[in-house]
Amino acid sequence: MEKKKPNQEVFSLYDDYCHNRIERRDFVKKLSAFAVGGWTVSELMSYLLPNYAAAKRFEKNDSRLKSEFLEYNSPKGAGKMRGLLSRAAGSSEKLPGIIVIHENRGLNPYVEDTAHQAALDGFIAFAPDALTPFGGYPGTDDEGRTLQAQRNRDEILEDFIAGYEMLKTHPECNGNVGVVGFCFGAWVSNMMAVKVPDLKAAVPFYGGQAPSEMVPSIQAPLQLHFAELDTRVNEGWPAYEAALKEHNKSHEVYFYPAANHGFHNHSTPRYDKEAAELAWSRTIEFFQKHLKA
């Protein structure tokens, strides 16, 4: 018998779990109420959790790419930070740069794929790992969330800004750098727009907004992406939008119908292929406009 797709309540419950609002024990207990229609609890767990092995789009030695891991100094005493640098193989010209900011679980394979895709789209991409002080992304999102929760988010923000400075001065970068971030990384993207005066563009995907009182400091144009069903994040948008308009800040915003938080992440069932591809095409067009001029 074919299993019926889980309802929206299941996705909302998973959203609570992966953003640390409920513990794993409570998640499993509540999930048992939805173990119907041919689903067991373990099957629902397997369905909801990311499957990076099946979704991985780029191999380590992809001949189309020139990729490596680089270290740079943390400005907040975390020692050396580490990140993935990727650009198209054979490129000899200086390229505009994109900082790719991960979610609340470290530099996982999905975010690595996103950096590689940005490279194929004509940019030099750098994806730092906030979990470097713990040895890097540990291999599972559950462990990654636990580790990242042990770090101060403002210190993480400063580490990403340092990554931006490193990329801007990289010999293969033309000095024009933007940022794209997902979930926690979207908050970082919004805050980098506040704190980095020469940031050329910021593209937050379904994440926390900067406080309204900080909006006057924003210089970079913003392109914001939201999922229609992501009520938790979306409730902060009206105040942010009002502040952006009040201070005449350049921005454009897109909402994706029937999409869930995390719709761009191709390793989970929340992935929405149509929305993800449209949002990414808009992202690349936005960066081409603001970074290649």
Short mmCIF file of C-alpha atoms in Angstrom, two decimals:
data_model
loop_
_atom_site.label_atom_id
_atom_site.label_comp_id
_atom_site.label_asym_id
_atom_site.label_seq_id
_atom_site.Cartn_x
_atom_site.Cartn_y
_atom_site.Cartn_z
CA MET A 1 0.00 0.00 0.00
CA GLU A 2 1.33 3.41 -0.97
CA LYS A 3 1.94 5.65 2.02
CA LYS A 4 0.06 8.93 2.24
CA LYS A 5 2.32 11.98 2.40
CA PRO A 6 2.56 13.29 6.01
CA ASN A 7 0.46 16.37 6.72
CA GLN A 8 1.72 19.86 7.44
CA GLU A 9 1.67 19.31 11.20
CA VAL A 10 4.47 16.77 10.79
CA PHE A 11 6.64 19.29 8.95
CA SER A 12 5.88 21.93 11.57
CA LEU A 13 6.87 19.49 14.32
CA TYR A 14 10.13 18.76 12.52
CA ASP A 15 10.75 22.49 12.22
CA ASP A 16 10.42 22.81 16.00
CA TYR A 17 12.86 19.96 16.47
CA CYS A 18 15.55 21.12 14.07
CA HIS A 19 15.46 24.62 15.55
CA ASN A 20 15.95 23.34 19.09
CA ARG A 21 12.50 24.28 20.38
CA ILE A 22 11.81 20.69 21.43
CA GLU A 23 14.22 17.92 22.39
CA ARG A 24 14.61 14.71 20.42
CA ARG A 25 12.74 12.68 23.04
CA ASP A 26 9.70 14.97 22.82
CA PHE A 27 9.95 15.05 19.03
CA VAL A 28 9.78 11.26 18.81
CA LYS A 29 6.93 11.13 21.33
CA LYS A 30 4.85 13.71 19.45
CA LEU A 31 5.71 12.14 16.11
CA SER A 32 4.09 8.88 17.24
CA ALA A 33 0.69 10.59 16.94
CA PHE A 34 1.25 10.81 13.19
CA ALA A 35 2.37 7.20 12.71
CA VAL A 36 -0.69 6.37 10.62
CA GLY A 37 -1.42 5.70 6.98
CA GLY A 38 1.21 2.98 6.77
CA TRP A 39 3.95 4.96 8.54
CA THR A 40 5.87 3.82 11.61
CA VAL A 41 7.68 6.34 13.83
CA SER A 42 11.08 5.15 12.59
CA GLU A 43 9.94 5.48 8.98
CA LEU A 44 8.71 9.02 9.62
CA MET A 45 12.05 9.87 11.24
CA SER A 46 13.96 8.52 8.25
CA TYR A 47 11.66 10.37 5.89
CA LEU A 48 12.05 13.75 7.62
CA LEU A 49 15.78 13.72 8.31
CA PRO A 50 18.18 14.80 5.54
CA ASN A 51 19.63 12.16 3.24
CA TYR A 52 22.86 13.77 2.12
CA ALA A 53 24.29 10.65 0.51
CA ALA A 54 21.36 10.36 -1.89
CA ALA A 55 21.10 14.09 -2.57
CA LYS A 56 24.80 14.95 -3.03
CA ARG A 57 25.28 16.75 -6.35
CA PHE A 58 29.03 17.31 -6.46
CA GLU A 59 31.87 14.90 -5.83
CA LYS A 60 35.06 16.02 -4.10
CA ASN A 61 37.10 15.80 -7.30
CA ASP A 62 34.54 17.26 -9.72
CA SER A 63 36.58 18.21 -12.79
CA ARG A 64 34.43 21.30 -13.39
CA LEU A 65 35.58 22.86 -10.15
CA LYS A 66 38.70 24.02 -8.39
CA SER A 67 37.95 23.53 -4.71
CA GLU A 68 39.91 23.53 -1.47
CA PHE A 69 39.54 24.19 2.23
CA LEU A 70 41.17 27.36 3.55
CA GLU A 71 41.88 28.60 7.05
CA TYR A 72 41.61 32.14 8.36
CA ASN A 73 41.82 33.80 11.75
CA SER A 74 38.81 34.18 14.03
CA PRO A 75 38.57 37.73 15.41
CA LYS A 76 36.88 36.50 18.60
CA GLY A 77 39.42 34.08 19.98
CA ALA A 78 38.10 30.92 18.34
CA GLY A 79 41.50 30.35 16.75
CA LYS A 80 41.62 29.29 13.13
CA MET A 81 38.39 29.09 11.16
CA ARG A 82 37.99 26.86 8.11
CA GLY A 83 35.83 27.01 5.01
CA LEU A 84 35.30 25.61 1.53
CA LEU A 85 36.51 27.76 -1.37
CA SER A 86 35.16 26.84 -4.80
CA ARG A 87 35.36 28.33 -8.30
CA ALA A 88 35.09 27.01 -11.83
CA ALA A 89 38.13 25.12 -13.09
CA GLY A 90 40.21 26.87 -15.72
CA SER A 91 39.05 30.39 -14.90
CA SER A 92 41.86 32.94 -15.15
CA GLU A 93 39.98 36.20 -14.56
CA LYS A 94 39.22 37.65 -11.16
CA LEU A 95 35.71 36.71 -10.10
CA PRO A 96 33.07 38.33 -7.90
CA GLY A 97 32.67 36.51 -4.61
CA ILE A 98 29.80 34.97 -2.67
CA ILE A 99 29.93 34.04 1.01
CA VAL A 100 27.62 31.03 1.54
CA ILE A 101 26.29 30.82 5.12
CA HIS A 102 25.04 27.54 6.53
CA GLU A 103 22.08 26.80 8.78
CA ASN A 104 22.27 26.10 12.52
CA ARG A 105 24.22 22.86 12.12
CA GLY A 106 27.53 23.61 10.45
CA LEU A 107 28.89 23.18 6.95
CA ASN A 108 26.95 20.12 5.87
CA PRO A 109 27.00 18.53 2.38
CA TYR A 110 23.96 20.53 1.20
CA VAL A 111 25.70 23.84 1.90
CA GLU A 112 28.88 22.55 0.24
CA ASP A 113 26.76 21.72 -2.83
CA THR A 114 25.34 25.25 -2.77
CA ALA A 115 28.84 26.76 -2.77
CA HIS A 116 29.84 24.54 -5.68
CA GLN A 117 26.74 25.57 -7.62
CA ALA A 118 27.56 29.24 -7.03
CA ALA A 119 31.02 28.53 -8.46
CA LEU A 120 29.57 26.96 -11.60
CA ASP A 121 27.31 30.00 -11.92
CA GLY A 122 30.35 32.23 -12.35
CA PHE A 123 31.48 33.25 -8.86
CA ILE A 124 34.21 32.40 -6.41
CA ALA A 125 32.32 31.03 -3.41
CA PHE A 126 33.49 30.65 0.17
CA ALA A 127 31.49 28.66 2.74
CA PRO A 128 32.92 28.96 6.28
CA ASP A 129 32.15 26.39 8.96
CA ALA A 130 31.13 27.87 12.33
CA LEU A 131 31.89 24.48 13.89
CA THR A 132 35.62 24.71 13.13
CA PRO A 133 36.45 25.16 16.86
CA PHE A 134 34.85 21.71 17.44
CA GLY A 135 36.65 20.07 14.54
CA GLY A 136 34.09 21.03 11.88
CA TYR A 137 30.74 19.60 10.83
CA PRO A 138 30.53 16.28 12.74
CA GLY A 139 28.70 14.24 10.11
CA THR A 140 25.11 14.49 11.34
CA ASP A 141 22.80 17.47 11.70
CA ASP A 142 21.75 16.41 15.20
CA GLU A 143 25.35 16.60 16.42
CA GLY A 144 25.92 19.76 14.42
CA ARG A 145 22.97 21.56 16.04
CA THR A 146 24.15 20.55 19.49
CA LEU A 147 27.63 21.90 18.83
CA GLN A 148 26.54 25.13 17.19
CA ALA A 149 24.21 25.89 20.12
CA GLN A 150 27.32 26.01 22.31
CA ARG A 151 28.70 28.99 20.40
CA ASN A 152 27.63 32.62 20.84
CA ARG A 153 25.81 33.67 17.67
CA ASP A 154 27.34 37.14 17.67
CA GLU A 155 30.81 35.60 17.74
CA ILE A 156 29.79 33.34 14.86
CA LEU A 157 28.64 36.44 12.98
CA GLU A 158 32.06 38.03 13.47
CA ASP A 159 33.71 34.84 12.19
CA PHE A 160 31.65 35.01 9.02
CA ILE A 161 32.48 38.69 8.56
CA ALA A 162 36.16 37.73 8.85
CA GLY A 163 35.53 35.12 6.14
CA TYR A 164 34.06 37.88 3.99
CA GLU A 165 37.19 39.99 4.47
CA MET A 166 39.37 37.04 3.54
CA LEU A 167 37.41 36.38 0.35
CA LYS A 168 37.35 40.05 -0.64
CA THR A 169 41.15 40.17 -0.66
CA HIS A 170 41.69 36.73 -2.21
CA PRO A 171 43.88 37.04 -5.34
CA GLU A 172 41.19 35.36 -7.48
CA CYS A 173 38.39 37.67 -6.28
CA ASN A 174 37.67 41.06 -7.84
CA GLY A 175 36.73 42.54 -4.46
CA ASN A 176 32.97 42.63 -5.07
CA VAL A 177 31.42 40.23 -2.56
CA GLY A 178 27.85 39.36 -1.61
CA VAL A 179 26.35 36.92 0.86
CA VAL A 180 23.64 34.27 0.69
CA GLY A 181 22.43 32.47 3.80
CA PHE A 182 19.85 29.90 4.81
CA CYS A 183 17.86 29.78 8.07
CA PHE A 184 20.44 30.81 10.72
CA GLY A 185 22.58 31.87 7.78
CA ALA A 186 19.84 34.22 6.65
CA TRP A 187 20.05 36.03 10.00
CA VAL A 188 23.81 36.26 9.48
CA SER A 189 23.19 37.65 5.98
CA ASN A 190 20.82 40.32 7.29
CA MET A 191 23.28 41.24 10.03
CA MET A 192 26.21 41.39 7.62
CA ALA A 193 24.19 43.90 5.61
CA VAL A 194 24.02 45.96 8.80
CA LYS A 195 27.65 45.58 9.86
CA VAL A 196 29.62 45.48 6.59
CA PRO A 197 29.40 48.85 4.81
CA ASP A 198 31.03 47.65 1.58
CA LEU A 199 28.97 44.45 1.22
CA LYS A 200 27.64 44.51 -2.34
CA ALA A 201 24.47 42.41 -1.93
CA ALA A 202 22.72 40.15 0.60
CA VAL A 203 20.28 37.31 -0.09
CA PRO A 204 18.67 35.81 3.04
CA PHE A 205 16.57 32.64 2.64
CA TYR A 206 13.85 32.17 5.29
CA GLY A 207 15.68 33.47 8.34
CA GLY A 208 15.62 36.01 11.12
CA GLN A 209 15.59 39.68 10.28
CA ALA A 210 17.85 42.43 11.62
CA PRO A 211 16.33 44.61 14.37
CA SER A 212 14.44 47.58 12.96
CA GLU A 213 16.67 50.06 14.79
CA MET A 214 19.69 48.69 12.88
CA VAL A 215 18.13 49.08 9.43
CA PRO A 216 19.52 52.63 8.89
CA SER A 217 23.02 51.10 8.77
CA ILE A 218 22.20 48.84 5.81
CA GLN A 219 23.94 49.84 2.58
CA ALA A 220 23.70 46.62 0.56
CA PRO A 221 20.67 45.83 -1.61
CA LEU A 222 18.64 42.92 -0.24
CA GLN A 223 16.79 40.10 -1.96
CA LEU A 224 14.71 38.12 0.54
CA HIS A 225 13.09 34.70 0.07
CA PHE A 226 10.33 33.33 2.29
CA ALA A 227 8.25 30.13 2.35
CA GLU A 228 4.50 30.66 2.58
CA LEU A 229 4.07 27.95 5.25
CA ASP A 230 6.96 29.20 7.40
CA THR A 231 4.84 31.23 9.80
CA ARG A 232 7.54 31.26 12.50
CA VAL A 233 10.00 33.25 10.37
CA ASN A 234 7.43 35.19 8.38
CA GLU A 235 5.93 36.88 11.42
CA GLY A 236 9.02 39.07 11.64
CA TRP A 237 8.78 40.30 8.08
CA PRO A 238 6.15 43.11 8.38
CA ALA A 239 8.21 45.09 10.89
CA TYR A 240 11.39 44.56 8.88
CA GLU A 241 9.66 45.57 5.66
CA ALA A 242 8.29 48.71 7.29
CA ALA A 243 11.75 49.70 8.49
CA LEU A 244 13.33 49.03 5.09
CA LYS A 245 10.71 51.20 3.40
CA GLU A 246 10.92 53.92 6.03
CA HIS A 247 14.66 54.26 5.47
CA ASN A 248 14.45 53.81 1.70
CA LYS A 249 16.60 50.67 1.62
CA SER A 250 16.88 48.82 -1.67
CA HIS A 251 15.14 45.46 -1.37
CA GLU A 252 12.99 42.93 -3.17
CA VAL A 253 11.06 40.09 -1.58
CA TYR A 254 9.56 36.82 -2.80
CA PHE A 255 7.14 34.44 -1.10
CA TYR A 256 6.86 30.88 -2.44
CA PRO A 257 3.33 29.40 -2.29
CA ALA A 258 2.83 26.14 -0.38
CA ALA A 259 6.56 25.96 0.40
CA ASN A 260 8.03 25.04 3.78
CA HIS A 261 10.98 26.45 5.67
CA GLY A 262 14.06 24.86 4.13
CA PHE A 263 12.52 24.49 0.68
CA HIS A 264 15.90 25.07 -1.00
CA ASN A 265 17.56 22.13 0.80
CA HIS A 266 17.46 19.27 -1.69
CA SER A 267 18.28 16.60 0.91
CA THR A 268 14.95 16.69 2.79
CA PRO A 269 11.26 16.17 1.90
CA ARG A 270 10.67 19.88 2.53
CA TYR A 271 12.55 20.50 -0.72
CA ASP A 272 10.38 22.19 -3.33
CA LYS A 273 12.13 21.79 -6.68
CA GLU A 274 10.16 24.47 -8.50
CA ALA A 275 10.50 27.04 -5.72
CA ALA A 276 14.17 26.21 -5.11
CA GLU A 277 15.15 26.56 -8.75
CA LEU A 278 13.21 29.80 -9.17
CA ALA A 279 14.68 31.29 -5.98
CA TRP A 280 18.21 30.32 -6.99
CA SER A 281 17.83 31.75 -10.49
CA ARG A 282 16.68 35.01 -8.93
CA THR A 283 19.62 34.90 -6.52
CA ILE A 284 22.19 34.47 -9.29
CA GLU A 285 20.60 37.19 -11.41
CA PHE A 286 20.68 39.51 -8.38
CA PHE A 287 24.36 38.80 -7.75
CA GLN A 288 25.20 39.24 -11.41
CA LYS A 289 23.57 42.66 -11.31
CA HIS A 290 25.27 43.87 -8.15
CA LEU A 291 28.61 42.06 -8.13
CA LYS A 292 29.63 42.11 -11.79
CA ALA A 293 28.93 45.77 -12.49
#
